C-alpha positions as semicolon CSV with decimal commas, in nm:
position;residue;x (nm);y (nm);z (nm)
1;M;11,615;7,387;15,409
2;L;11,607;7,755;15,521
3;R;11,587;7,865;15,919
4;E;11,499;8,194;16,054
5;Q;11,849;8,362;16,042
6;D;11,857;8,295;15,640
7;V;11,645;8,629;15,617
8;G;11,784;8,899;15,434
9;H;12,015;8,672;15,266
10;R;12,066;8,540;14,923
11;I;11,896;8,197;14,849
12;V;11,859;8,003;14,576
13;V;11,469;7,808;14,549
14;R;11,387;7,518;14,332
15;R;11,004;7,490;14,356
16;I;10,748;7,306;14,179
17;V;10,591;7,495;13,960
18;G;10,377;7,210;13,744
19;S;10,416;6,873;13,628
20;R;10,495;6,706;13,295
21;A;10,389;6,286;13,184
22;G;10,387;6,229;13,547
23;R;10,704;6,402;13,694
24;P;10,742;6,754;13,838
25;V;10,848;7,029;13,708
26;F;11,107;7,283;13,819
27;S;11,149;7,673;13,811
28;D;11,474;7,814;14,028
29;A;11,413;8,153;14,173
30;L;11,735;8,347;14,322
31;G;11,756;8,659;14,534
32;E;11,678;8,795;14,917
33;L;11,454;8,610;15,153
34;V;11,211;8,848;15,366
35;E;11,059;8,663;15,504
36;L;11,000;8,274;15,598
37;T;10,704;8,144;15,806
38;E;10,583;7,754;15,871
39;T;10,299;7,802;15,534
40;H;10,583;8,018;15,275
41;L;10,873;8,236;15,174
42;E;10,931;8,516;15,076
43;M;11,171;8,687;14,835
44;T;11,266;8,926;14,622
45;T;11,450;8,898;14,266
46;R;11,507;9,154;13,988
47;Q;11,185;9,062;13,888
48;G;11,021;9,136;14,130
49;R;10,871;8,991;14,511
50;L;10,773;8,636;14,469
51;R;10,580;8,445;14,740
52;V;10,609;8,096;14,718
53;P;10,457;7,803;14,964
54;I;10,610;7,605;15,150
55;A;10,470;7,239;15,040
56;E;10,574;7,395;14,644
57;V;11,003;7,425;14,728
58;H;11,174;7,141;14,669
59;R;11,500;7,268;14,777
60;A;11,584;7,591;14,932
61;K;11,951;7,707;15,047
62;R;12,155;8,037;15,131
63;V;12,411;8,145;14,878
64;P;12,692;8,353;14,925
65;P;12,607;8,768;14,847
66;T;12,749;8,877;14,536
67;R;12,955;9,107;14,788
68;R;13,046;8,983;15,145
69;P;13,078;9,300;15,374
70;T;13,440;9,287;15,550
71;A;13,415;9,293;15,929
72;D;13,562;9,556;15,892
73;A;13,299;9,769;15,673
74;V;13,041;9,639;15,890
75;I;13,237;9,762;16,219
76;E;13,260;10,079;16,031
77;L;12,883;10,078;15,981
78;E;12,767;9,951;16,322
79;L;13,024;10,253;16,455
80;A;12,828;10,538;16,206
81;A;12,448;10,403;16,311
82;D;12,555;10,397;16,698
83;E;12,756;10,757;16,611
84;A;12,368;10,875;16,498
85;W;12,136;10,720;16,735
86;P;12,360;10,871;17,084
87;A;12,317;10,693;17,434
88;P;12,371;10,946;17,668
89;V;12,511;10,729;17,878
90;R;12,776;10,526;17,791
91;G;13,116;10,321;17,881
92;R;13,347;10,053;17,722
93;L;13,443;9,707;17,766
94;G;13,752;9,725;17,554
95;D;13,654;9,804;17,222
96;W;13,295;9,724;17,283
97;L;13,049;10,003;17,327
98;L;12,801;10,003;17,659
99;R;12,492;10,220;17,617
100;S;12,173;10,316;17,824
101;A;11,940;10,609;17,761
102;D;11,664;10,506;18,003
103;G;11,495;10,269;17,774
104;W;11,398;10,404;17,506
105;T;11,503;10,217;17,206
106;G;11,660;9,902;17,225
107;R;11,952;10,026;16,987
108;A;12,008;10,276;17,274
109;N;12,006;10,044;17,555
110;S;12,238;9,813;17,455
111;A;12,630;9,675;17,404
112;L;12,714;9,661;17,055
113;P;12,987;9,360;17,086
114;V;13,256;9,504;16,787
115;G;13,600;9,474;16,841
116;D;13,811;9,296;17,143
117;P;13,649;9,384;17,497
118;D;14,015;9,268;17,676
119;R;13,883;8,991;17,861
120;P;13,772;8,636;17,738
121;L;13,404;8,618;17,596
122;P;13,218;8,460;17,922
123;A;13,402;8,701;18,111
124;A;13,274;9,014;17,956
125;L;12,943;8,901;17,901
126;D;12,935;8,900;18,295
127;A;13,059;9,243;18,269
128;V;12,772;9,356;18,039
129;E;12,526;9,243;18,302
130;R;12,696;9,370;18,571
131;W;12,677;9,716;18,409
132;Y;12,314;9,675;18,328
133;A;12,245;9,573;18,652
134;E;12,388;9,854;18,847
135;R;12,158;10,091;18,617
136;G;11,872;9,893;18,704
137;R;11,815;9,818;18,321
138;P;11,819;9,476;18,156
139;A;12,092;9,372;17,969
140;I;12,093;9,396;17,609
141;V;12,320;9,266;17,359
142;N;12,335;9,399;16,976
143;T;12,485;9,111;16,768
144;P;12,606;9,185;16,403
145;L;12,580;8,917;16,195
146;P;12,791;8,729;16,076
147;L;13,074;8,896;16,249
148;A;12,922;8,888;16,614
149;A;12,821;8,479;16,630
150;P;13,054;8,398;16,885
151;V;12,871;8,639;17,080
152;G;12,537;8,501;16,967
153;A;12,620;8,143;17,056
154;E;12,757;8,195;17,418
155;L;12,439;8,375;17,483
156;D;12,226;8,081;17,333
157;L;12,449;7,888;17,602
158;R;12,314;8,121;17,865
159;G;11,913;8,134;17,771
160;W;11,915;8,489;17,629
161;E;11,572;8,599;17,450
162;S;11,631;8,682;17,098
163;R;11,426;8,987;16,941
164;P;11,342;8,996;16,536
165;L;11,545;8,970;16,266
166;V;11,688;9,371;16,181
167;L;11,799;9,415;15,798
168;V;12,118;9,640;15,807
169;Q;12,069;9,765;15,429
170;T;12,219;10,058;15,233
171;V;12,234;10,254;14,889
172;P;12,470;10,465;14,736
173;L;12,324;10,847;14,809
174;V;12,350;10,889;14,407
175;D;12,123;10,645;14,344
176;L;11,829;10,830;14,523
177;T;11,955;11,120;14,417
178;A;12,027;11,150;14,076
179;P;11,792;11,271;13,805
180;G;11,561;11,027;13,652
181;G;11,730;10,814;13,982
182;R;11,532;10,602;14,190
183;V;11,340;10,824;14,391
184;A;11,242;11,034;14,109
185;R;11,122;10,710;13,956
186;A;10,920;10,650;14,279
187;A;10,814;11,013;14,363
188;T;10,415;11,046;14,279
189;A;10,214;11,290;14,171
190;T;10,009;11,387;14,495
191;A;10,333;11,338;14,742
192;P;10,352;11,656;14,971
193;A;10,575;11,919;15,043
194;V;10,859;11,833;15,267
195;E;11,072;12,097;15,548
196;L;11,366;12,003;15,673
197;T;11,456;12,194;16,029
198;A;11,751;12,110;16,273
199;A;11,530;12,062;16,563
200;P;11,204;11,917;16,561
201;S;10,890;12,078;16,615
202;D;10,649;11,959;16,852
203;D;10,404;11,776;16,581
204;W;10,698;11,557;16,471
205;L;10,805;11,475;16,860
206;T;10,425;11,363;16,915
207;V;10,472;11,159;16,612
208;A;10,739;10,973;16,726
209;A;10,629;10,936;17,087
210;G;10,343;10,769;16,934
211;R;10,553;10,512;16,750
212;K;10,814;10,484;17,026
213;G;10,598;10,523;17,294
214;G;10,654;10,850;17,425
215;L;10,961;11,046;17,478
216;P;11,180;11,103;17,803
217;D;11,439;11,321;17,845
218;A;11,736;11,062;17,706
219;A;11,499;11,006;17,377
220;R;11,532;11,373;17,285
221;H;11,918;11,370;17,374
222;V;11,892;11,064;17,137
223;L;11,691;11,257;16,862
224;T;11,935;11,575;16,867
225;A;12,274;11,511;16,973
226;V;12,417;11,449;16,625
227;R;12,623;11,727;16,509
228;Q;12,471;11,724;16,164
229;V;12,077;11,612;16,154
230;R;11,779;11,723;15,974
231;F;11,465;11,671;16,089
232;A;11,183;11,589;15,767
233;H;10,813;11,736;15,821
234;A;10,564;11,645;15,523
235;Y;10,241;11,874;15,479
236;D;9,960;11,801;15,312
237;G;9,813;12,171;15,391
238;D;9,880;12,275;15,742
239;T;9,874;11,932;15,814
240;L;10,151;11,720;15,920
241;V;10,130;11,346;15,717
242;G;10,512;11,226;15,764
243;V;10,779;11,265;15,934
244;G;11,138;11,143;15,899
245;R;11,516;11,204;16,049
246;G;11,853;11,164;15,905
247;T;12,181;11,199;16,070
248;V;12,545;11,229;15,828
249;T;12,826;11,059;16,006
250;G;13,119;10,805;15,966
251;A;13,368;11,058;15,913
252;G;13,113;11,265;15,650
253;R;13,003;10,942;15,462
254;W;12,666;10,746;15,569
255;L;12,306;10,920;15,554
256;G;12,172;10,730;15,844
257;L;11,757;10,714;15,792
258;S;11,535;10,664;16,054
259;L;11,174;10,741;16,215
260;I;11,009;10,754;15,861
261;E;10,658;10,741;15,934
262;V;10,359;10,836;15,708
263;L;10,010;10,897;15,929
264;P;9,735;10,612;15,831
265;E;9,514;10,872;15,639
266;A;9,848;10,973;15,374
267;R;9,965;10,649;15,319
268;R;10,025;10,497;14,936
269;R;10,036;10,939;14,850
270;G;10,427;10,900;14,832
271;V;10,521;11,081;15,123
272;A;10,807;10,832;15,272
273;V;10,925;10,843;14,913
274;A;10,937;11,270;14,946
275;V;11,050;11,272;15,314
276;I;11,349;11,021;15,180
277;G;11,428;11,234;14,861
278;A;11,434;11,556;15,063
279;L;11,678;11,408;15,314
280;A;11,879;11,284;15,108
281;E;11,918;11,578;14,868
282;W;12,032;11,757;15,190
283;A;12,323;11,481;15,308
284;G;12,473;11,490;14,959
285;T;12,499;11,885;14,996
286;A;12,686;11,783;15,339
287;G;12,896;11,556;15,132
288;A;12,748;11,221;15,219
289;T;12,808;10,920;14,966
290;D;12,561;10,657;15,075
291;V;12,311;10,578;15,289
292;F;12,170;10,329;15,546
293;L;11,897;10,264;15,752
294;Q;11,792;9,959;15,996
295;V;11,441;9,771;15,900
296;E;11,272;9,450;16,098
297;Q;11,242;9,190;15,817
298;R;10,943;9,095;15,948
299;N;10,838;9,470;15,846
300;A;10,723;9,358;15,437
301;A;10,556;9,690;15,371
302;A;10,867;9,920;15,439
303;V;11,127;9,619;15,315
304;T;10,930;9,607;15,045
305;L;10,921;9,993;14,972
306;Y;11,323;10,028;15,057
307;R;11,411;9,729;14,792
308;T;11,157;9,995;14,505
309;L;11,505;10,274;14,616
310;G;11,770;10,026;14,600
311;F;11,839;9,903;14,895
312;T;11,999;9,599;14,982
313;T;12,099;9,397;15,294
314;H;12,469;9,479;15,395
315;H;12,476;9,279;15,743
316;T;12,175;9,161;15,997
317;Y;12,128;9,212;16,360
318;R;11,984;9,040;16,661
319;S;11,887;9,244;16,986
320;R;11,957;8,990;17,255
321;V;11,781;9,013;17,584
322;A;11,891;8,854;17,898
323;P;11,648;8,637;18,071
324;S;11,454;8,814;18,404
């Protein structure tokens, strides 16, 4: 049977869809698992989103992806994502990265265990705990999966908490920007105008603060200390109704999307698609060829939107937090 660790991966489900002559009739579905609860599972298939009650599941298992990313590909993308979300306080433990930003967001306040820490794994995690303790911060480790599965197993032994699974999703940039491409097909007649700026406006920062619970000085560093960055402002008249942030990192290959936010009164009007489209057009002129974003797998609305735009899960990660 499936487990929470299977969310974000390809699965096949054999489900009971009826009966004939006293025997169950089965149907198979292949797709990506986006939600798993005690009562149902949800998956995305080529035909769309499918919700299956657990009581109707005869068999279900994970299947290999059509293309499994190599360890080098996962590391490349994780480093591009780190470059796109730069913590102001940084350290190294061999190849591992240590990051701190006054507690603002898990990504900017966690160790990234990719590569060789230059010491045995238990000693490396002891050093991570000391580094964060010296800064008065809880120790957090982001574990890209399955690359950092050995790190996760060691953290399990130490009783570290697991935060919700995050999907690292990608799509070729041309799929968003081509005439008649996915952004064009998903656009609506009521979509607002989008303005891109090299620095966030005060209104943009207010929206971001509302989503992230304030903006300390370290947050402004994380948001702006990237050489190629744009802040999207979507307006309905003079009213800001949506924001987004785009960066180009990873030797110019990757557009990173973050803080895509639409005010409640403007939802279902194509605002998020317009914001993503504007950032994609800008990234194309900057030479980017691929797009990534990070989204919690439990955020069903966002996962559905990104699936509509062609995003698929490259890999996943969990933030692990040391016991207090």
